XYZ file of C-alpha atoms in Angstrom:
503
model
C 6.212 -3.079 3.743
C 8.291 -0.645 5.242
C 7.628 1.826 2.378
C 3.589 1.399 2.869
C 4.424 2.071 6.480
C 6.378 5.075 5.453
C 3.472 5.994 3.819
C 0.962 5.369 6.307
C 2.704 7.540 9.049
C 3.055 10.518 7.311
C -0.423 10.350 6.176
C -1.873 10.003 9.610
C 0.233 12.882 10.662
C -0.704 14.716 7.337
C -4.480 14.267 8.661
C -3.369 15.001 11.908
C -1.842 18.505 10.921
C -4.496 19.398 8.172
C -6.935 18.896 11.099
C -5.263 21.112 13.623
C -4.635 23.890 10.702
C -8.460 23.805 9.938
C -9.244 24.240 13.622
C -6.744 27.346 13.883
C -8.564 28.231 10.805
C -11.716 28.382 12.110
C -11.082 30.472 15.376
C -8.846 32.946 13.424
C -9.834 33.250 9.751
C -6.437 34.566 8.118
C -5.077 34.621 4.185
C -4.222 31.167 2.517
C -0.785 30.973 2.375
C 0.763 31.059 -1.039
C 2.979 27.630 -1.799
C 6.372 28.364 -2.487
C 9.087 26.411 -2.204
C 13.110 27.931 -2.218
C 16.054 26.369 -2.184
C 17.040 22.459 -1.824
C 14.513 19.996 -0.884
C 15.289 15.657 -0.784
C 13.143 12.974 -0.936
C 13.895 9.565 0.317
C 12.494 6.616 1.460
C 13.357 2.908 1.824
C 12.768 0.564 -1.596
C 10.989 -2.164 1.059
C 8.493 -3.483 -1.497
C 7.162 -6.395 -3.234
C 6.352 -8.215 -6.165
C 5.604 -11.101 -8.232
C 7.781 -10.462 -10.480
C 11.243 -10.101 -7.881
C 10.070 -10.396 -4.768
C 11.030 -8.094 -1.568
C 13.092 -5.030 -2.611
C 15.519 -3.737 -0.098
C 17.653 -0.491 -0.691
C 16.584 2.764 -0.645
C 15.483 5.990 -3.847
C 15.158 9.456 -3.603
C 15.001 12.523 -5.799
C 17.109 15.799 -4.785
C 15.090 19.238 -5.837
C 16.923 22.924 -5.994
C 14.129 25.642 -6.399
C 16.892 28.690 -6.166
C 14.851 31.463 -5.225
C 11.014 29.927 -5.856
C 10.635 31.670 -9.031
C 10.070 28.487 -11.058
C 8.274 26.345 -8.121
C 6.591 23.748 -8.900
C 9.231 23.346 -11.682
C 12.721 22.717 -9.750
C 15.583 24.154 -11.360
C 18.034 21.210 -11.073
C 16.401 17.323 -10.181
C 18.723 14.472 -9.451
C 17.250 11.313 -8.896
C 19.252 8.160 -7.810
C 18.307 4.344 -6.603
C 20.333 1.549 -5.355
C 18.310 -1.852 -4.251
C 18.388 -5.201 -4.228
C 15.471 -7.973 -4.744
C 15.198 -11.400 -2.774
C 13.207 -14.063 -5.354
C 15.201 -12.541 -8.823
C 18.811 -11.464 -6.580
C 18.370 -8.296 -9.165
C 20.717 -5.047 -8.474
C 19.461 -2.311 -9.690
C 21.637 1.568 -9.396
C 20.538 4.548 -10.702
C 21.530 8.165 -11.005
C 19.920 11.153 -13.014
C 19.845 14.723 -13.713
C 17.125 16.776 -15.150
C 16.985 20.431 -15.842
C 15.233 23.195 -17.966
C 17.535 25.596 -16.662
C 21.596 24.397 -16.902
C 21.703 25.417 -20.394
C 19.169 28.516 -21.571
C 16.372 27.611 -23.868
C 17.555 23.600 -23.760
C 16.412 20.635 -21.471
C 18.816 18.411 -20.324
C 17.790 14.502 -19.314
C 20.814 12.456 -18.474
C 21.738 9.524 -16.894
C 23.285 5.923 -15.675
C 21.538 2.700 -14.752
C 23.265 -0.992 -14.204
C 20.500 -3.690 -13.809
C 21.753 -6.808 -12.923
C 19.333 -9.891 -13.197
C 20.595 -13.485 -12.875
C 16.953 -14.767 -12.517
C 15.917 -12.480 -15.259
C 12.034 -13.617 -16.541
C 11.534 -14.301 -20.432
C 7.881 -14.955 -21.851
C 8.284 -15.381 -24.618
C 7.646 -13.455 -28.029
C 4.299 -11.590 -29.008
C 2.214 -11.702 -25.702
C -1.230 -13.647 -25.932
C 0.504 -15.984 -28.744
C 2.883 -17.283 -26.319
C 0.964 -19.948 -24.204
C 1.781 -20.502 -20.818
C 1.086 -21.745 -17.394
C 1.368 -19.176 -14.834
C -0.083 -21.181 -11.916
C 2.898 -23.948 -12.424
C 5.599 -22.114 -14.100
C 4.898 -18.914 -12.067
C 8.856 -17.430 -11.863
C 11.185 -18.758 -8.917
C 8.668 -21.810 -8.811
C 11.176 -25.055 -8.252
C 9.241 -27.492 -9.255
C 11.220 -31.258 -9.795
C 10.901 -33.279 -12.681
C 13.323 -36.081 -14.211
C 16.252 -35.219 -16.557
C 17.326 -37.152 -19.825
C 20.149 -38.989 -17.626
C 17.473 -40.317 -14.620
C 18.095 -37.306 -12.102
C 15.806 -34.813 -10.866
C 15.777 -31.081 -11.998
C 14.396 -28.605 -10.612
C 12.568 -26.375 -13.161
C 12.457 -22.311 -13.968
C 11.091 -22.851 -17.553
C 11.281 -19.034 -17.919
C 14.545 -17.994 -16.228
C 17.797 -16.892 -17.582
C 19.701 -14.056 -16.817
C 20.565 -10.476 -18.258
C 22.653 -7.801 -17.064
C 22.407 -4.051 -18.375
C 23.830 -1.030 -18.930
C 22.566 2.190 -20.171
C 23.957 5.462 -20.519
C 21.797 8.052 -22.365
C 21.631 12.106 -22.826
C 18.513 14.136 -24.235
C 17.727 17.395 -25.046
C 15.069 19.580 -25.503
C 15.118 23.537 -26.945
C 12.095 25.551 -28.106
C 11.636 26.498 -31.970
C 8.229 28.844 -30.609
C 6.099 28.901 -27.027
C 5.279 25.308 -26.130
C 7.088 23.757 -29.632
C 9.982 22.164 -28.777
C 13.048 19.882 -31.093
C 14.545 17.075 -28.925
C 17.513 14.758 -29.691
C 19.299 12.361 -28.098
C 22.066 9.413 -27.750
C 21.617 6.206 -25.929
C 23.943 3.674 -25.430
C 22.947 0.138 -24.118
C 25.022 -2.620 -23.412
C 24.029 -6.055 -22.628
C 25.302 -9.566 -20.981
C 22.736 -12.975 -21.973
C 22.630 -16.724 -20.841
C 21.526 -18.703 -18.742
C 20.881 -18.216 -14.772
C 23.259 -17.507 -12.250
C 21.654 -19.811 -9.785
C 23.154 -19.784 -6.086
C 20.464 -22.792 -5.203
C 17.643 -22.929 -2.294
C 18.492 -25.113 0.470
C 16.562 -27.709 0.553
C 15.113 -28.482 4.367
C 14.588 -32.342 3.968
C 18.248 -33.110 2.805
C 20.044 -29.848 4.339
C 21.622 -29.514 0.615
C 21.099 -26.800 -2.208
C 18.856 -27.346 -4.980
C 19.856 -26.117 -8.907
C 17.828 -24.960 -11.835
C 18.387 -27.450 -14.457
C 18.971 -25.015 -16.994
C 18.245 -27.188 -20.415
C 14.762 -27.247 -19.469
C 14.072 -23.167 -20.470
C 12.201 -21.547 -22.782
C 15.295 -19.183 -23.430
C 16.625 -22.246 -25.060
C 14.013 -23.483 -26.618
C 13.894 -20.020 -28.349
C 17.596 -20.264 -29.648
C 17.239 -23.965 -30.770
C 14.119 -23.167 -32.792
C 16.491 -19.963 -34.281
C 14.019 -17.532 -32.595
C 16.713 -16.279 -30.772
C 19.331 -15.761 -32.967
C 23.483 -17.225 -32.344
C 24.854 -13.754 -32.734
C 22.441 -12.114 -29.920
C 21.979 -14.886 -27.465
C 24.845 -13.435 -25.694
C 23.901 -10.113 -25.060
C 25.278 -6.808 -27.377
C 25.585 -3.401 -27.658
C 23.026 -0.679 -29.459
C 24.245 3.060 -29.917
C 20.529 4.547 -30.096
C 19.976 8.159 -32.020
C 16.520 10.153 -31.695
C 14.722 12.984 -32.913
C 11.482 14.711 -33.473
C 9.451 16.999 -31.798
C 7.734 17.821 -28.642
C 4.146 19.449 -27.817
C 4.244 20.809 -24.429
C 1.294 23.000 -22.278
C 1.293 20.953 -18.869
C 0.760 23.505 -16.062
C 2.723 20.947 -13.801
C 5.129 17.991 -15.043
C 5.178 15.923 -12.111
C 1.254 15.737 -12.268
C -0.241 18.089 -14.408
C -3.811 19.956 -13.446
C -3.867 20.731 -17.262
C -2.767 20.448 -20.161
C -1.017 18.450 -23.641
C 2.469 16.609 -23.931
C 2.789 14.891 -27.009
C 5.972 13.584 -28.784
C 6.732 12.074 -32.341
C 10.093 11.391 -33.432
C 12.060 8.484 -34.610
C 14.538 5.881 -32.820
C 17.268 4.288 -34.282
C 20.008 2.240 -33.955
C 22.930 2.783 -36.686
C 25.148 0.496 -34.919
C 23.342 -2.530 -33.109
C 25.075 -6.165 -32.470
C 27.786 -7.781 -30.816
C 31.405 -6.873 -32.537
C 32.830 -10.292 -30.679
C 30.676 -12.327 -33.548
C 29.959 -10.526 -36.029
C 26.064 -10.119 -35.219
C 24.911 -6.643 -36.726
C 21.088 -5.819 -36.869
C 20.339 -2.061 -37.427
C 16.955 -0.699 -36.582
C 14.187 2.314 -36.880
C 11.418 2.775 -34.825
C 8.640 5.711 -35.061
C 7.370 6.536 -31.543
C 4.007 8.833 -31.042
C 2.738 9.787 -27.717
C -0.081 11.737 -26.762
C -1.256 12.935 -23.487
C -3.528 14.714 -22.311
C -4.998 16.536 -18.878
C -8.321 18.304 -18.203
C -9.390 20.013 -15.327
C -12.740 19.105 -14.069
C -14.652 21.375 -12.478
C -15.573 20.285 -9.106
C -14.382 22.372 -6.069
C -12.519 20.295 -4.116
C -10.429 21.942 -1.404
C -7.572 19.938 -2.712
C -7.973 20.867 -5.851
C -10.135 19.964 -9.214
C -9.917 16.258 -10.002
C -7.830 15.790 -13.231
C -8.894 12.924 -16.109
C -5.719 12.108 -17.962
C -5.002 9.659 -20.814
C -2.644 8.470 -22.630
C -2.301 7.063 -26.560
C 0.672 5.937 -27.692
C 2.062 3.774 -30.422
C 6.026 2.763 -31.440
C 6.770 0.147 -34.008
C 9.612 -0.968 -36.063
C 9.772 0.683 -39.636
C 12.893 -0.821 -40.794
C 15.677 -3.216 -40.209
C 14.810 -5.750 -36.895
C 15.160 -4.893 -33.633
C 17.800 -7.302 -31.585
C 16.160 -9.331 -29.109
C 17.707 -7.917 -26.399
C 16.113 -4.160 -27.465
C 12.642 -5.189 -28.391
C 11.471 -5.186 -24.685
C 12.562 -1.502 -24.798
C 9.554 1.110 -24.954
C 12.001 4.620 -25.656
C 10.924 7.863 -23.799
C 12.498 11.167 -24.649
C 12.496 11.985 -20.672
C 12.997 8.745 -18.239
C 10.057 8.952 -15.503
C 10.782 5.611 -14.342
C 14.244 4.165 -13.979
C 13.559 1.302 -16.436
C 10.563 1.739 -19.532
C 10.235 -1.512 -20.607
C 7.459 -3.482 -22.729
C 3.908 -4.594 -22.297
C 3.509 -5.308 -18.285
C 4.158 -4.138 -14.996
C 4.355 -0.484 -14.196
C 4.982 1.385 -17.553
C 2.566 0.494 -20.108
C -0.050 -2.088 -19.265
C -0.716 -2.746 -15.274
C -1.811 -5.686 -14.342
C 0.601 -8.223 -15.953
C 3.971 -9.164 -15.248
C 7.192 -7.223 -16.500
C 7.559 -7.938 -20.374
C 5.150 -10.061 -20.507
C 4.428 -8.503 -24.572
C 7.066 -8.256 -26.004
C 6.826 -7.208 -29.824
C 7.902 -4.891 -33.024
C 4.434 -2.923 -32.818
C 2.842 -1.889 -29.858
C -0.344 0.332 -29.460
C -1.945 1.290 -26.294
C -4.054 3.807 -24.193
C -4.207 4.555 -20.645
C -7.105 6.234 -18.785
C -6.936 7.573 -15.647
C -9.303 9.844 -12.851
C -6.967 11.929 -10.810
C -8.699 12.580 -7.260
C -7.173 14.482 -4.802
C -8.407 13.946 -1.576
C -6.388 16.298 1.269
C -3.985 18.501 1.209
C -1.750 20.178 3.945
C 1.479 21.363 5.143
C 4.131 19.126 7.344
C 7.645 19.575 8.463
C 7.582 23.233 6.377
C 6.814 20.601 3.153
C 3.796 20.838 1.110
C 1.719 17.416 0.625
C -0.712 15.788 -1.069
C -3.261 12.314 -1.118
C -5.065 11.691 -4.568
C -6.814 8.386 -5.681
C -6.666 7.304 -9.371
C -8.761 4.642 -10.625
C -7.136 4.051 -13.918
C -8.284 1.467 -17.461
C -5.289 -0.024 -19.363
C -5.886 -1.330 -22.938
C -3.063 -2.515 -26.055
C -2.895 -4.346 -28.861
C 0.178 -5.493 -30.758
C 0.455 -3.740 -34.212
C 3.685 -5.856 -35.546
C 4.669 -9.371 -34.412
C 8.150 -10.195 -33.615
C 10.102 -13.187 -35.736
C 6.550 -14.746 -36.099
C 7.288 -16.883 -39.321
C 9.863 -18.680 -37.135
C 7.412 -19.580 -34.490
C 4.651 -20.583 -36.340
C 6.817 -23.657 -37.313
C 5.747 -24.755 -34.485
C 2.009 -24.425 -35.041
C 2.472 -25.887 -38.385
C 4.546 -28.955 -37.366
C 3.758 -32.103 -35.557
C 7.435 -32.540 -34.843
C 8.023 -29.529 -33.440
C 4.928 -29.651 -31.445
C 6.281 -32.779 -29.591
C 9.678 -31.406 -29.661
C 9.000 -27.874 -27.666
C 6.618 -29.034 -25.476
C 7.342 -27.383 -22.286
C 5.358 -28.771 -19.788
C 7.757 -31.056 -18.526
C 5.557 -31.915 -15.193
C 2.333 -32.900 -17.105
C 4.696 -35.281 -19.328
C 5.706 -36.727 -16.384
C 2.598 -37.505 -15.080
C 0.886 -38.725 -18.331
C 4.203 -41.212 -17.640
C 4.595 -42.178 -14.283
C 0.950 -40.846 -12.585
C -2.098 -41.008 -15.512
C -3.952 -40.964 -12.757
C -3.497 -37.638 -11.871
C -3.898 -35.791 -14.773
C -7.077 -35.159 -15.204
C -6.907 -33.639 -11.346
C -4.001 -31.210 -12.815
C -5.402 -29.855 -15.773
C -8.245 -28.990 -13.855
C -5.810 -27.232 -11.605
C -3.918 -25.859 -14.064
C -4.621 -25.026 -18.070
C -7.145 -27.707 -18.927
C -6.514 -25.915 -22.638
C -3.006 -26.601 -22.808
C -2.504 -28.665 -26.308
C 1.455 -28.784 -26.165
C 3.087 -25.907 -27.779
C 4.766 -22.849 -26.940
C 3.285 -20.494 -29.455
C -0.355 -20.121 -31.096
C -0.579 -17.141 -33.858
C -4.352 -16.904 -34.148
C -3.563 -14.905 -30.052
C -1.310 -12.576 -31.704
C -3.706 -9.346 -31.900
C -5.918 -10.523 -29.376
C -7.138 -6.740 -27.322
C -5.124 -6.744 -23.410
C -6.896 -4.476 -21.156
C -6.451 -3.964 -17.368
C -8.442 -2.089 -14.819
C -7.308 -0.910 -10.831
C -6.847 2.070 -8.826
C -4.230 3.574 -6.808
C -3.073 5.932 -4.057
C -1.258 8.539 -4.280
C 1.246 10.847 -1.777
C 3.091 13.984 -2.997
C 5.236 16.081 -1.392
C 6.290 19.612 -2.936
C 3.777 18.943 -6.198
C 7.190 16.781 -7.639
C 8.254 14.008 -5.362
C 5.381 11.319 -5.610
C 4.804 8.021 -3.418
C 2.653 5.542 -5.841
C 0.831 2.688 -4.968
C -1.217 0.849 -7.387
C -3.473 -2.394 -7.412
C -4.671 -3.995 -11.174
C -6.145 -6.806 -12.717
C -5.697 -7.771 -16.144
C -8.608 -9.501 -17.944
C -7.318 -10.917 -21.440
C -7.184 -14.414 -21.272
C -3.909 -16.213 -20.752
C -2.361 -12.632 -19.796
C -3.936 -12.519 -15.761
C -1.066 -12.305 -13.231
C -4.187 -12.111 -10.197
C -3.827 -9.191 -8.150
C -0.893 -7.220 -9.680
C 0.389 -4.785 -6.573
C 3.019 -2.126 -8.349
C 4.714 0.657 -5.704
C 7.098 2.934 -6.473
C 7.742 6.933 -7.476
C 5.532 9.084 -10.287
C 2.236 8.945 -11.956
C 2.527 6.460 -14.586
C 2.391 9.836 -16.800
């Protein structure tokens, strides 16, 4: 909240001073003033937000700009970006630091940097989006929710909690073959820490005690006792990433181009994926295409022309498999975002919660109407507001492990056995009575099993708009409301704040 009040106060005084300018204007007509920006200039602003997924974030981001003498404005020559936050619901740490420059070495980009994500409520869905079938409205994350145990005592249940810590340390770079043509490379190295949560308990107000997670009752585990998730990466591991390919690149503007196209093909791999401490070695290729694009419209604004921009992009697994802890990964050759990630929340797909898809092929588009409403100058800084009412749409291309869980389509047993609504079992036991009330409640279509293949390639699409609040054309306040309408998929109003277009 205190982000969206950060933002609120230096619109109104934004308003305030565009208002006052224009009036100036208007009694002394003089020369527009040519926007230029020299030396240093910081961003920063409290990470006060909230979400579904993690709750209230507390910590604070900012990016650090040198524009030397002006020559390359709105291109900085040197860009450090760095987070450090915390979140209430998921107790997730998240630090960040990175560097970004055209200009350290001649003719090369340089992208580098460090992020530690620590998550000991981390969320897992489950495997290939709309085939995994769940509750959100009972099994929503965080949700304690008490049933009995095997041994006569009450649990109380996360079904899709366990936890997963992360480090990532990567380097990428860029350097022209002709005008706009560009090679890029890189090395990424990922390390990763599985299992189940770290749960420090809610106190419970009747009793004055804590209350635990029972931690059998997950789907995490569920996953590795089905062989889903495999022995040798339940743990966690390590992936030494290699890329390269090429880059298409006429944006007037990176931050938020006016015009222009950015497109990328090249191929990610892993050479050396698994966990040396068992043995567990899984290699892996991916090809990654993206395509963007930004045109100019042609309607004077005093802002500036509004700006449609979209987005297709596809990345899928060509050979070897992907280690569950990578395939959530979506790999950029330039980190906008501290964390790309699969299907859901801010990165791909709005509207649903984070990882929500996660699969071997992923296609998807984005489509988005770039408004900008005022613009004015503050504290010797250059702002911006724009709206952008934005469409969403994907569609897995390649299922993940999906002969493994369609056993549990195709067997009785295992229907029984990995049945995960532990609540509605309870009442069928103990309360018939009420469960006819529940599923009305709840998923009245809900026949018993985690997984149903014939959702796999169902289309997820999103719609919802935004607001945005730039300062020097590069530092950009986003907030962002969406709705996703694929059945199954709908996490109600999704609310996503934070820094950048989405592209």
């Amino acid at each position: 909240m205190k982000k969206l009040f950060s933002v609120a106060l230096l619109l109104a005084l934004g308003i305030s001073a565009f208002a006052q300018e224009t009036q100036e204007s208007a009694q002394a007509p003089k020369e527009k003033e040519k926007e230029v920006k020299k030396g240093w200039s910081f961003g920063v602003l409290p990470t006060a937000t909230y979400s579904k997924d993690n709750g209230f974030q507390a910590g604070a981001f900012g990016d650090v700009y040198y524009y030397g003498d002006g020559s390359t404005y709105p291109d900085p020559l040197h860009k450090i970006s760095w987070e450090g936050s915390y979140f209430t619901n998921s107790h997730r740490m998240r630090f960040y630091l990175a560097y970004d420059s055209k200009y350290l070495i001649p003719n090369m980009r340089v992208n580098a940097s460090v992020t530690y994500v620590g998550d000991p409520l981390y969320t897992f869905w489950g495997f290939n989006g709309p085939a995994s079938v769940q509750d959100y409205t009972l099994w929503s994350n965080r949700d304690l929710v008490t049933v009995p145990a095997a041994d006569g005592t009450q649990n109380n249940v996360n079904y899709y909690g366990m936890s997963r810590d992360m480090l990532r340390v990567l380097a990428n770079f860029q350097g022209q073959i002709i005008p706009h043509l560009n090679w890029a490379a890189g090395i990424n190295f990922w390390y990763w820490k599985l299992g189940n949560m770290r749960d420090n308990g809610v106190k419970n107000k009747e009793t004055g005690n804590k209350d635990y997670y029972g931690l059998d009752v997950t789907l995490f585990n569920r996953y590795k006792e089905l062989g889903a998730i495999k022995p040798g990466e339940a743990e966690g591991g390590m992936s030494l990433e290699l890329n390269a390919g090429l880059v298409f690149d006429t944006r007037d503007i990176e931050a938020a181009p006016n015009k222009g196209i950015w497109a990328e093909a090249y191929l990610n791999g892993a050479p050396y994926a698994g966990n040396p401490a068992n043995g567990y070695y899984s290699p892996y290729l991916k090809a990654c295409v993206y395509f963007r694009h930004y045109v100019s419209i042609p309607i004077p604004i005093p802002a500036g022309n509004p700006v449609f921009a979209y987005r297709l992009a596809w990345q899928q697994t060509i050979a070897g498999e992907t280690p569950f802890y990578m395939i959530q990964n979506v790999p950029l050759l330039v980190q906008r975002n501290m964390i790309s990630e699969g299907f859901g929340s801010s990165n791909t797909i709005r509207g649903m919660r984070e990882n929500r898809v996660l699969a071997e092929g992923l296609a998807w588009a984005n489509l988005e109407l770039r408004v900008k409403l005022v613009s004015f100058k503050l504290f010797n800084q250059y702002f911006y507001v724009a709206l952008n009412p934005f469409f969403d749409a994907g569609i897995i291309t390649k299922g993940y492990r999906t002969n493994i869980l369609q056993g549990v389509v195709n067997d009785e047993a295992l229907k029984t056995a990995y049945e995960y609504d532990a609540y509605r079992n309870f009442l069928v036991e103990k309360k018939p009575k009420e469960v006819a009330a529940y599923d009305a409640v709840h998923n009245a279509d809900y026949n018993g099993t985690i997984y149903d293949a014939s959702n796999i390639h169902k289309l997820i699409y999103s719609a919802g708009g935004g607001l945005k609040l730039a300062m020097n054309q590069n530092f950009i306040i986003s907030a962002e409301l969406a709705k996703c309408f694929t059945p199954g998929l709908d996490a109600g109003l999704w609310i996503g704040i934070g820094i950048n277009y989405q592209f």
